[in-house]
PDB file of N, CA and C in Angstrom:
ATOM      1  N   MET S1397     -40.590  12.922 -73.895  1.00 73.00           N
ATOM      2  CA  MET S1397     -39.930  12.702 -73.040  1.00 73.00           C
ATOM      3  C   MET S1397     -39.938  11.589 -72.247  1.00 73.00           C
ATOM      4  N   ASN S1398     -38.657  11.027 -72.565  1.00 90.00           N
ATOM      5  CA  ASN S1398     -38.395   9.517 -71.859  1.00 90.00           C
ATOM      6  C   ASN S1398     -37.958   9.779 -70.571  1.00 90.00           C
ATOM      7  N   TYR S1399     -39.428   9.544 -69.533  1.00 96.00           N
ATOM      8  CA  TYR S1399     -38.688   9.767 -68.429  1.00 96.00           C
ATOM      9  C   TYR S1399     -38.103   7.929 -67.695  1.00 96.00           C
ATOM     10  N   SER S1400     -38.074   6.678 -68.915  1.00 96.00           N
ATOM     11  CA  SER S1400     -37.284   5.833 -68.462  1.00 96.00           C
ATOM     12  C   SER S1400     -35.632   6.124 -68.144  1.00 96.00           C
ATOM     13  N   GLU S1401     -35.676   6.642 -69.054  1.00 97.00           N
ATOM     14  CA  GLU S1401     -34.555   7.060 -68.654  1.00 97.00           C
ATOM     15  C   GLU S1401     -33.731   7.678 -68.102  1.00 97.00           C
ATOM     16  N   ILE S1402     -35.014   8.811 -67.857  1.00 98.00           N
ATOM     17  CA  ILE S1402     -34.316   9.612 -66.859  1.00 98.00           C
ATOM     18  C   ILE S1402     -34.362   9.376 -65.641  1.00 98.00           C
ATOM     19  N   ALA S1403     -35.658   8.052 -65.366  1.00 98.00           N
ATOM     20  CA  ALA S1403     -35.431   7.531 -64.222  1.00 98.00           C
ATOM     21  C   ALA S1403     -34.146   7.030 -64.072  1.00 98.00           C
ATOM     22  N   ASN S1404     -33.395   5.926 -64.602  1.00 98.00           N
ATOM     23  CA  ASN S1404     -32.319   5.248 -64.685  1.00 98.00           C
ATOM     24  C   ASN S1404     -30.992   6.523 -64.400  1.00 98.00           C
ATOM     25  N   GLU S1405     -31.252   7.468 -65.044  1.00 98.00           N
ATOM     26  CA  GLU S1405     -30.130   7.915 -65.118  1.00 98.00           C
ATOM     27  C   GLU S1405     -30.312   8.819 -63.152  1.00 98.00           C
ATOM     28  N   ILE S1406     -31.213   9.079 -62.507  1.00 98.00           N
ATOM     29  CA  ILE S1406     -31.348   9.198 -61.502  1.00 98.00           C
ATOM     30  C   ILE S1406     -30.672   8.645 -60.286  1.00 98.00           C
ATOM     31  N   ILE S1407     -31.341   7.046 -60.718  1.00 98.00           N
ATOM     32  CA  ILE S1407     -30.946   5.968 -59.722  1.00 98.00           C
ATOM     33  C   ILE S1407     -29.208   5.457 -60.094  1.00 98.00           C
ATOM     34  N   LYS S1408     -28.688   6.142 -60.764  1.00 98.00           N
ATOM     35  CA  LYS S1408     -27.017   5.420 -61.096  1.00 98.00           C
ATOM     36  C   LYS S1408     -26.447   6.713 -60.102  1.00 98.00           C
ATOM     37  N   LEU S1409     -27.072   8.081 -60.194  1.00 98.00           N
ATOM     38  CA  LEU S1409     -26.445   8.952 -59.611  1.00 98.00           C
ATOM     39  C   LEU S1409     -26.496   8.624 -57.708  1.00 98.00           C
ATOM     40  N   LYS S1410     -27.717   8.069 -57.743  1.00 98.00           N
ATOM     41  CA  LYS S1410     -27.968   7.766 -56.098  1.00 98.00           C
ATOM     42  C   LYS S1410     -26.809   6.385 -55.589  1.00 98.00           C
ATOM     43  N   ASN S1411     -26.785   5.088 -56.635  1.00 98.00           N
ATOM     44  CA  ASN S1411     -26.365   4.323 -56.453  1.00 98.00           C
ATOM     45  C   ASN S1411     -24.833   5.098 -56.436  1.00 98.00           C
ATOM     46  N   LYS S1412     -24.287   5.543 -57.407  1.00 98.00           N
ATOM     47  CA  LYS S1412     -22.899   6.417 -57.246  1.00 98.00           C
ATOM     48  C   LYS S1412     -22.434   6.414 -55.693  1.00 98.00           C
ATOM     49  N   ASP S1413     -23.393   7.643 -55.309  1.00 98.00           N
ATOM     50  CA  ASP S1413     -23.477   8.115 -53.852  1.00 98.00           C
ATOM     51  C   ASP S1413     -23.303   6.739 -52.815  1.00 98.00           C
ATOM     52  N   LEU S1414     -23.839   6.027 -52.855  1.00 98.00           N
ATOM     53  CA  LEU S1414     -23.827   4.813 -52.160  1.00 98.00           C
ATOM     54  C   LEU S1414     -22.667   4.269 -52.403  1.00 98.00           C
ATOM     55  N   GLU S1415     -22.180   4.097 -53.576  1.00 98.00           N
ATOM     56  CA  GLU S1415     -21.170   2.839 -53.659  1.00 98.00           C
ATOM     57  C   GLU S1415     -19.854   3.571 -53.101  1.00 98.00           C
ATOM     58  N   LEU S1416     -19.553   4.865 -53.230  1.00 97.00           N
ATOM     59  CA  LEU S1416     -18.537   5.867 -52.564  1.00 97.00           C
ATOM     60  C   LEU S1416     -18.419   6.002 -50.901  1.00 97.00           C
ATOM     61  N   ARG S1417     -20.116   6.018 -50.317  1.00 96.00           N
ATOM     62  CA  ARG S1417     -19.796   6.038 -49.153  1.00 96.00           C
ATOM     63  C   ARG S1417     -19.590   4.481 -48.166  1.00 96.00           C
ATOM     64  N   GLN S1418     -19.920   3.805 -49.267  1.00 96.00           N
ATOM     65  CA  GLN S1418     -19.471   2.196 -48.545  1.00 96.00           C
ATOM     66  C   GLN S1418     -17.438   2.119 -49.003  1.00 96.00           C
ATOM     67  N   LYS S1419     -17.441   2.245 -49.937  1.00 96.00           N
ATOM     68  CA  LYS S1419     -16.003   2.538 -50.007  1.00 96.00           C
ATOM     69  C   LYS S1419     -15.422   3.549 -49.116  1.00 96.00           C
ATOM     70  N   LEU S1420     -16.177   4.670 -48.776  1.00 95.00           N
ATOM     71  CA  LEU S1420     -15.208   5.746 -47.797  1.00 95.00           C
ATOM     72  C   LEU S1420     -15.314   4.849 -46.357  1.00 95.00           C
ATOM     73  N   ILE S1421     -16.882   4.206 -45.800  1.00 93.00           N
ATOM     74  CA  ILE S1421     -16.585   3.655 -44.780  1.00 93.00           C
ATOM     75  C   ILE S1421     -15.545   1.762 -44.787  1.00 93.00           C
ATOM     76  N   GLU S1422     -15.595   1.394 -45.772  1.00 93.00           N
ATOM     77  CA  GLU S1422     -14.132   0.901 -45.796  1.00 93.00           C
ATOM     78  C   GLU S1422     -12.827   1.391 -46.305  1.00 93.00           C
ATOM     79  N   GLN S1423     -12.130   2.145 -46.331  1.00 92.00           N
ATOM     80  CA  GLN S1423     -11.619   2.832 -45.856  1.00 92.00           C
ATOM     81  C   GLN S1423     -11.199   3.938 -44.424  1.00 92.00           C
ATOM     82  N   LYS S1424     -12.138   3.628 -43.803  1.00 90.00           N
ATOM     83  CA  LYS S1424     -12.280   4.281 -42.380  1.00 90.00           C
ATOM     84  C   LYS S1424     -12.288   5.629 -42.942  1.00 90.00           C
ATOM     85  N   LYS S1425     -12.662   6.133 -43.749  1.00 88.00           N
ATOM     86  CA  LYS S1425     -12.274   7.724 -43.957  1.00 88.00           C
ATOM     87  C   LYS S1425     -13.654   8.463 -43.903  1.00 88.00           C
ATOM     88  N   LEU S1426     -14.726   7.979 -43.397  1.00 83.00           N
ATOM     89  CA  LEU S1426     -16.037   8.050 -43.439  1.00 83.00           C
ATOM     90  C   LEU S1426     -16.571   9.268 -42.377  1.00 83.00           C
ATOM     91  N   SER S1427     -15.856   9.058 -40.910  1.00 81.00           N
ATOM     92  CA  SER S1427     -16.168   9.467 -39.817  1.00 81.00           C
ATOM     93  C   SER S1427     -15.305  10.727 -39.126  1.00 81.00           C
ATOM     94  N   HIS S1428     -14.376  11.008 -40.609  1.00 82.00           N
ATOM     95  CA  HIS S1428     -13.589  11.850 -40.028  1.00 82.00           C
ATOM     96  C   HIS S1428     -13.895  12.900 -40.531  1.00 82.00           C
ATOM     97  N   GLY S1429     -15.319  13.647 -40.597  1.00 85.00           N
ATOM     98  CA  GLY S1429     -15.386  14.980 -41.317  1.00 85.00           C
ATOM     99  C   GLY S1429     -16.229  14.531 -42.726  1.00 85.00           C
ATOM    100  N   TYR S1430     -16.599  15.492 -43.551  1.00 91.00           N
ATOM    101  CA  TYR S1430     -16.945  15.943 -44.596  1.00 91.00           C
ATOM    102  C   TYR S1430     -15.546  15.459 -45.552  1.00 91.00           C
ATOM    103  N   ALA S1431     -15.873  13.985 -46.189  1.00 92.00           N
ATOM    104  CA  ALA S1431     -14.664  13.765 -46.870  1.00 92.00           C
ATOM    105  C   ALA S1431     -15.022  14.307 -48.085  1.00 92.00           C
ATOM    106  N   LEU S1432     -13.589  15.204 -49.059  1.00 93.00           N
ATOM    107  CA  LEU S1432     -13.638  16.246 -50.263  1.00 93.00           C
ATOM    108  C   LEU S1432     -14.402  14.767 -51.455  1.00 93.00           C
ATOM    109  N   GLU S1433     -14.074  14.024 -51.416  1.00 96.00           N
ATOM    110  CA  GLU S1433     -14.572  13.061 -52.691  1.00 96.00           C
ATOM    111  C   GLU S1433     -16.112  13.279 -52.537  1.00 96.00           C
ATOM    112  N   MET S1434     -16.619  12.533 -51.405  1.00 96.00           N
ATOM    113  CA  MET S1434     -17.725  12.717 -50.865  1.00 96.00           C
ATOM    114  C   MET S1434     -18.667  13.814 -51.654  1.00 96.00           C
ATOM    115  N   GLU S1435     -17.902  15.025 -50.773  1.00 97.00           N
ATOM    116  CA  GLU S1435     -18.348  16.554 -50.982  1.00 97.00           C
ATOM    117  C   GLU S1435     -18.447  16.717 -52.500  1.00 97.00           C
ATOM    118  N   ASN S1436     -17.838  16.274 -53.344  1.00 98.00           N
ATOM    119  CA  ASN S1436     -17.219  16.762 -55.148  1.00 98.00           C
ATOM    120  C   ASN S1436     -18.890  15.824 -55.860  1.00 98.00           C
ATOM    121  N   LEU S1437     -18.335  14.616 -55.218  1.00 98.00           N
ATOM    122  CA  LEU S1437     -19.646  13.983 -55.562  1.00 98.00           C
ATOM    123  C   LEU S1437     -21.006  14.487 -55.467  1.00 98.00           C
ATOM    124  N   HIS S1438     -21.949  14.928 -53.994  1.00 98.00           N
ATOM    125  CA  HIS S1438     -22.800  15.182 -54.164  1.00 98.00           C
ATOM    126  C   HIS S1438     -23.133  16.452 -54.365  1.00 98.00           C
ATOM    127  N   ILE S1439     -22.204  17.196 -54.826  1.00 98.00           N
ATOM    128  CA  ILE S1439     -22.336  18.969 -55.726  1.00 98.00           C
ATOM    129  C   ILE S1439     -22.726  18.213 -57.162  1.00 98.00           C
ATOM    130  N   SER S1440     -21.417  17.406 -57.524  1.00 98.00           N
ATOM    131  CA  SER S1440     -21.983  16.804 -59.053  1.00 98.00           C
ATOM    132  C   SER S1440     -23.845  16.226 -59.171  1.00 98.00           C
ATOM    133  N   ASN S1441     -23.878  15.168 -58.408  1.00 98.00           N
ATOM    134  CA  ASN S1441     -25.136  14.980 -58.182  1.00 98.00           C
ATOM    135  C   ASN S1441     -26.367  16.201 -58.313  1.00 98.00           C
ATOM    136  N   ALA S1442     -25.991  17.339 -57.121  1.00 98.00           N
ATOM    137  CA  ALA S1442     -27.097  17.977 -57.355  1.00 98.00           C
ATOM    138  C   ALA S1442     -26.927  18.828 -58.169  1.00 98.00           C
ATOM    139  N   LYS S1443     -25.995  19.023 -59.491  1.00 98.00           N
ATOM    140  CA  LYS S1443     -26.329  19.914 -60.582  1.00 98.00           C
ATOM    141  C   LYS S1443     -27.002  19.072 -61.296  1.00 98.00           C
ATOM    142  N   LYS S1444     -26.491  17.462 -61.282  1.00 98.00           N
ATOM    143  CA  LYS S1444     -27.474  16.699 -62.463  1.00 98.00           C
ATOM    144  C   LYS S1444     -28.817  16.848 -62.256  1.00 98.00           C
ATOM    145  N   LEU S1445     -29.100  16.809 -61.501  1.00 98.00           N
ATOM    146  CA  LEU S1445     -30.595  16.465 -60.613  1.00 98.00           C
ATOM    147  C   LEU S1445     -31.400  18.253 -61.264  1.00 98.00           C
ATOM    148  N   ASN S1446     -30.324  19.004 -60.583  1.00 98.00           N
ATOM    149  CA  ASN S1446     -30.880  20.138 -61.398  1.00 98.00           C
ATOM    150  C   ASN S1446     -31.380  20.593 -62.394  1.00 98.00           C
ATOM    151  N   THR S1447     -30.282  19.843 -63.097  1.00 97.00           N
ATOM    152  CA  THR S1447     -30.767  20.094 -64.362  1.00 97.00           C
ATOM    153  C   THR S1447     -31.952  19.184 -65.205  1.00 97.00           C
ATOM    154  N   ILE S1448     -31.521  17.918 -64.796  1.00 97.00           N
ATOM    155  CA  ILE S1448     -33.294  17.656 -64.864  1.00 97.00           C
ATOM    156  C   ILE S1448     -34.045  17.957 -64.449  1.00 97.00           C
ATOM    157  N   ILE S1449     -34.368  18.284 -63.400  1.00 97.00           N
ATOM    158  CA  ILE S1449     -35.786  19.412 -63.049  1.00 97.00           C
ATOM    159  C   ILE S1449     -35.969  20.315 -63.564  1.00 97.00           C
ATOM    160  N   ASP S1450     -35.248  20.726 -63.833  1.00 96.00           N
ATOM    161  CA  ASP S1450     -35.271  22.779 -65.081  1.00 96.00           C
ATOM    162  C   ASP S1450     -36.125  21.839 -66.338  1.00 96.00           C
ATOM    163  N   GLU S1451     -35.597  20.265 -67.137  1.00 95.00           N
ATOM    164  CA  GLU S1451     -36.017  19.736 -68.297  1.00 95.00           C
ATOM    165  C   GLU S1451     -37.397  19.453 -67.910  1.00 95.00           C
ATOM    166  N   VAL S1452     -37.461  18.840 -66.786  1.00 95.00           N
ATOM    167  CA  VAL S1452     -39.002  18.187 -66.544  1.00 95.00           C
ATOM    168  C   VAL S1452     -39.540  18.040 -65.799  1.00 95.00           C
ATOM    169  N   GLY S1453     -38.968  19.456 -64.789  1.00 96.00           N
ATOM    170  CA  GLY S1453     -40.056  19.276 -63.381  1.00 96.00           C
ATOM    171  C   GLY S1453     -39.592  18.351 -61.996  1.00 96.00           C
ATOM    172  N   PHE S1454     -40.498  18.264 -60.843  1.00 97.00           N
ATOM    173  CA  PHE S1454     -39.454  17.236 -60.553  1.00 97.00           C
ATOM    174  C   PHE S1454     -39.867  15.712 -60.442  1.00 97.00           C
ATOM    175  N   PRO S1455     -38.657  15.035 -60.292  1.00 97.00           N
ATOM    176  CA  PRO S1455     -39.177  13.562 -60.592  1.00 97.00           C
ATOM    177  C   PRO S1455     -39.801  12.752 -59.885  1.00 97.00           C
ATOM    178  N   THR S1456     -41.536  13.316 -59.852  1.00 97.00           N
ATOM    179  CA  THR S1456     -42.347  12.378 -59.025  1.00 97.00           C
ATOM    180  C   THR S1456     -42.188  11.203 -59.757  1.00 97.00           C
ATOM    181  N   VAL S1457     -43.206  10.562 -58.431  1.00 98.00           N
ATOM    182  CA  VAL S1457     -43.358   9.366 -58.549  1.00 98.00           C
ATOM    183  C   VAL S1457     -43.833   9.024 -59.872  1.00 98.00           C
ATOM    184  N   GLU S1458     -45.417   9.281 -60.089  1.00 97.00           N
ATOM    185  CA  GLU S1458     -46.149   9.283 -61.658  1.00 97.00           C
ATOM    186  C   GLU S1458     -45.104   9.567 -62.834  1.00 97.00           C
ATOM    187  N   LYS S1459     -44.073  10.089 -62.466  1.00 97.00           N
ATOM    188  CA  LYS S1459     -43.032  10.158 -63.925  1.00 97.00           C
ATOM    189  C   LYS S1459     -41.965   9.365 -63.622  1.00 97.00           C
ATOM    190  N   VAL S1460     -41.268   9.180 -62.857  1.00 98.00           N
ATOM    191  CA  VAL S1460     -40.283   8.238 -63.076  1.00 98.00           C
ATOM    192  C   VAL S1460     -40.088   6.868 -61.811  1.00 98.00           C
ATOM    193  N   GLY S1461     -41.525   6.483 -61.014  1.00 98.00           N
ATOM    194  CA  GLY S1461     -41.480   5.606 -60.706  1.00 98.00           C
ATOM    195  C   GLY S1461     -40.839   5.735 -59.302  1.00 98.00           C
ATOM    196  N   ILE S1462     -41.054   5.144 -58.181  1.00 98.00           N
ATOM    197  CA  ILE S1462     -40.818   5.010 -56.731  1.00 98.00           C
ATOM    198  C   ILE S1462     -39.829   4.870 -56.532  1.00 98.00           C
ATOM    199  N   GLU S1463     -38.442   4.316 -56.970  1.00 98.00           N
ATOM    200  CA  GLU S1463     -37.125   4.402 -56.512  1.00 98.00           C
ATOM    201  C   GLU S1463     -36.590   5.167 -57.180  1.00 98.00           C
ATOM    202  N   ALA S1464     -37.089   5.688 -58.189  1.00 98.00           N
ATOM    203  CA  ALA S1464     -36.183   6.725 -58.917  1.00 98.00           C
ATOM    204  C   ALA S1464     -36.180   8.411 -58.128  1.00 98.00           C
ATOM    205  N   SER S1465     -37.710   8.489 -57.446  1.00 98.00           N
ATOM    206  CA  SER S1465     -38.355   9.482 -57.393  1.00 98.00           C
ATOM    207  C   SER S1465     -37.562   9.577 -55.488  1.00 98.00           C
ATOM    208  N   GLU S1466     -37.382   8.585 -54.971  1.00 98.00           N
ATOM    209  CA  GLU S1466     -36.839   7.994 -53.630  1.00 98.00           C
ATOM    210  C   GLU S1466     -35.314   9.176 -53.820  1.00 98.00           C
ATOM    211  N   SER S1467     -34.744   8.430 -54.850  1.00 98.00           N
ATOM    212  CA  SER S1467     -33.301   8.616 -55.126  1.00 98.00           C
ATOM    213  C   SER S1467     -32.765   9.524 -55.350  1.00 98.00           C
ATOM    214  N   ALA S1468     -34.165  10.869 -55.786  1.00 98.00           N
ATOM    215  CA  ALA S1468     -33.757  12.374 -55.806  1.00 98.00           C
ATOM    216  C   ALA S1468     -33.915  12.803 -54.346  1.00 98.00           C
ATOM    217  N   TRP S1469     -34.892  12.410 -53.614  1.00 98.00           N
ATOM    218  CA  TRP S1469     -34.708  12.686 -52.499  1.00 98.00           C
ATOM    219  C   TRP S1469     -33.569  12.877 -51.243  1.00 98.00           C
ATOM    220  N   LEU S1470     -32.681  11.205 -52.131  1.00 98.00           N
ATOM    221  CA  LEU S1470     -31.278  10.936 -51.152  1.00 98.00           C
ATOM    222  C   LEU S1470     -30.177  12.121 -51.919  1.00 98.00           C
ATOM    223  N   ILE S1471     -30.448  12.249 -53.315  1.00 98.00           N
ATOM    224  CA  ILE S1471     -29.922  13.271 -53.633  1.00 98.00           C
ATOM    225  C   ILE S1471     -29.544  14.471 -53.213  1.00 98.00           C
ATOM    226  N   ILE S1472     -31.071  15.482 -52.895  1.00 98.00           N
ATOM    227  CA  ILE S1472     -31.470  16.674 -52.610  1.00 98.00           C
ATOM    228  C   ILE S1472     -31.049  16.849 -51.028  1.00 98.00           C
ATOM    229  N   GLN S1473     -31.358  15.779 -49.966  1.00 97.00           N
ATOM    230  CA  GLN S1473     -30.588  15.274 -48.753  1.00 97.00           C
ATOM    231  C   GLN S1473     -29.585  15.391 -48.519  1.00 97.00           C
ATOM    232  N   HIS S1474     -28.361  15.032 -49.946  1.00 97.00           N
ATOM    233  CA  HIS S1474     -27.062  14.866 -49.878  1.00 97.00           C
ATOM    234  C   HIS S1474     -26.307  16.222 -49.931  1.00 97.00           C
ATOM    235  N   ALA S1475     -26.811  16.900 -50.677  1.00 97.00           N
ATOM    236  CA  ALA S1475     -26.614  18.060 -51.186  1.00 97.00           C
ATOM    237  C   ALA S1475     -26.398  19.375 -50.140  1.00 97.00           C
ATOM    238  N   ILE S1476     -25.662  19.252 -49.270  1.00 96.00           N
ATOM    239  CA  ILE S1476     -25.830  20.062 -48.268  1.00 96.00           C
ATOM    240  C   ILE S1476     -24.713  21.316 -48.480  1.00 96.00           C
ATOM    241  N   SER S1477     -23.919  20.935 -49.396  1.00 95.00           N
ATOM    242  CA  SER S1477     -23.111  22.014 -49.732  1.00 95.00           C
ATOM    243  C   SER S1477     -23.742  22.913 -51.403  1.00 95.00           C
ATOM    244  N   GLU S1478     -24.657  22.769 -51.003  1.00 96.00           N
ATOM    245  CA  GLU S1478     -25.761  23.181 -51.980  1.00 96.00           C
ATOM    246  C   GLU S1478     -27.059  23.746 -51.577  1.00 96.00           C
ATOM    247  N   PRO S1479     -27.241  24.411 -50.888  1.00 96.00           N
ATOM    248  CA  PRO S1479     -27.939  24.891 -49.614  1.00 96.00           C
ATOM    249  C   PRO S1479     -29.028  25.772 -50.650  1.00 96.00           C
ATOM    250  N   GLU S1480     -29.254  26.169 -51.733  1.00 96.00           N
ATOM    251  CA  GLU S1480     -29.677  27.615 -52.403  1.00 96.00           C
ATOM    252  C   GLU S1480     -30.850  25.938 -53.820  1.00 96.00           C
ATOM    253  N   PHE S1481     -30.208  24.894 -53.972  1.00 97.00           N
ATOM    254  CA  PHE S1481     -30.100  23.904 -54.417  1.00 97.00           C
ATOM    255  C   PHE S1481     -31.402  23.315 -53.901  1.00 97.00           C
ATOM    256  N   MET S1482     -30.784  23.084 -52.178  1.00 96.00           N
ATOM    257  CA  MET S1482     -31.918  22.731 -50.954  1.00 96.00           C
ATOM    258  C   MET S1482     -33.142  23.031 -51.259  1.00 96.00           C
ATOM    259  N   LYS S1483     -32.951  24.277 -50.821  1.00 95.00           N
ATOM    260  CA  LYS S1483     -34.076  25.361 -50.873  1.00 95.00           C
ATOM    261  C   LYS S1483     -35.688  25.320 -51.857  1.00 95.00           C
ATOM    262  N   ASN S1484     -34.409  25.396 -53.339  1.00 94.00           N
ATOM    263  CA  ASN S1484     -35.323  25.369 -54.396  1.00 94.00           C
ATOM    264  C   ASN S1484     -36.212  24.225 -55.095  1.00 94.00           C
ATOM    265  N   VAL S1485     -35.408  23.271 -54.314  1.00 93.00           N
ATOM    266  CA  VAL S1485     -36.523  22.033 -54.600  1.00 93.00           C
ATOM    267  C   VAL S1485     -37.156  21.527 -53.363  1.00 93.00           C
TER     268      VAL S1485
END
């Protein structure tokens, strides 16, 4: 198992989240409820992270390093449209 590749993938998911958040802030669209574009990204990120967890277990610091492990937690916390995923992890 190549945990380095997995770490990079998780960090990319987090970065997409933060980039979209910044874009929506600049467009003044973030403070008007849950933007559909943001919700769709959160759902997609949750599905991708869930696939990773199914394959290798939770991405702990020991497996993927601190940045990727913390990125996984951000993805989980933002998956508000996926409560079962949140509960499972």
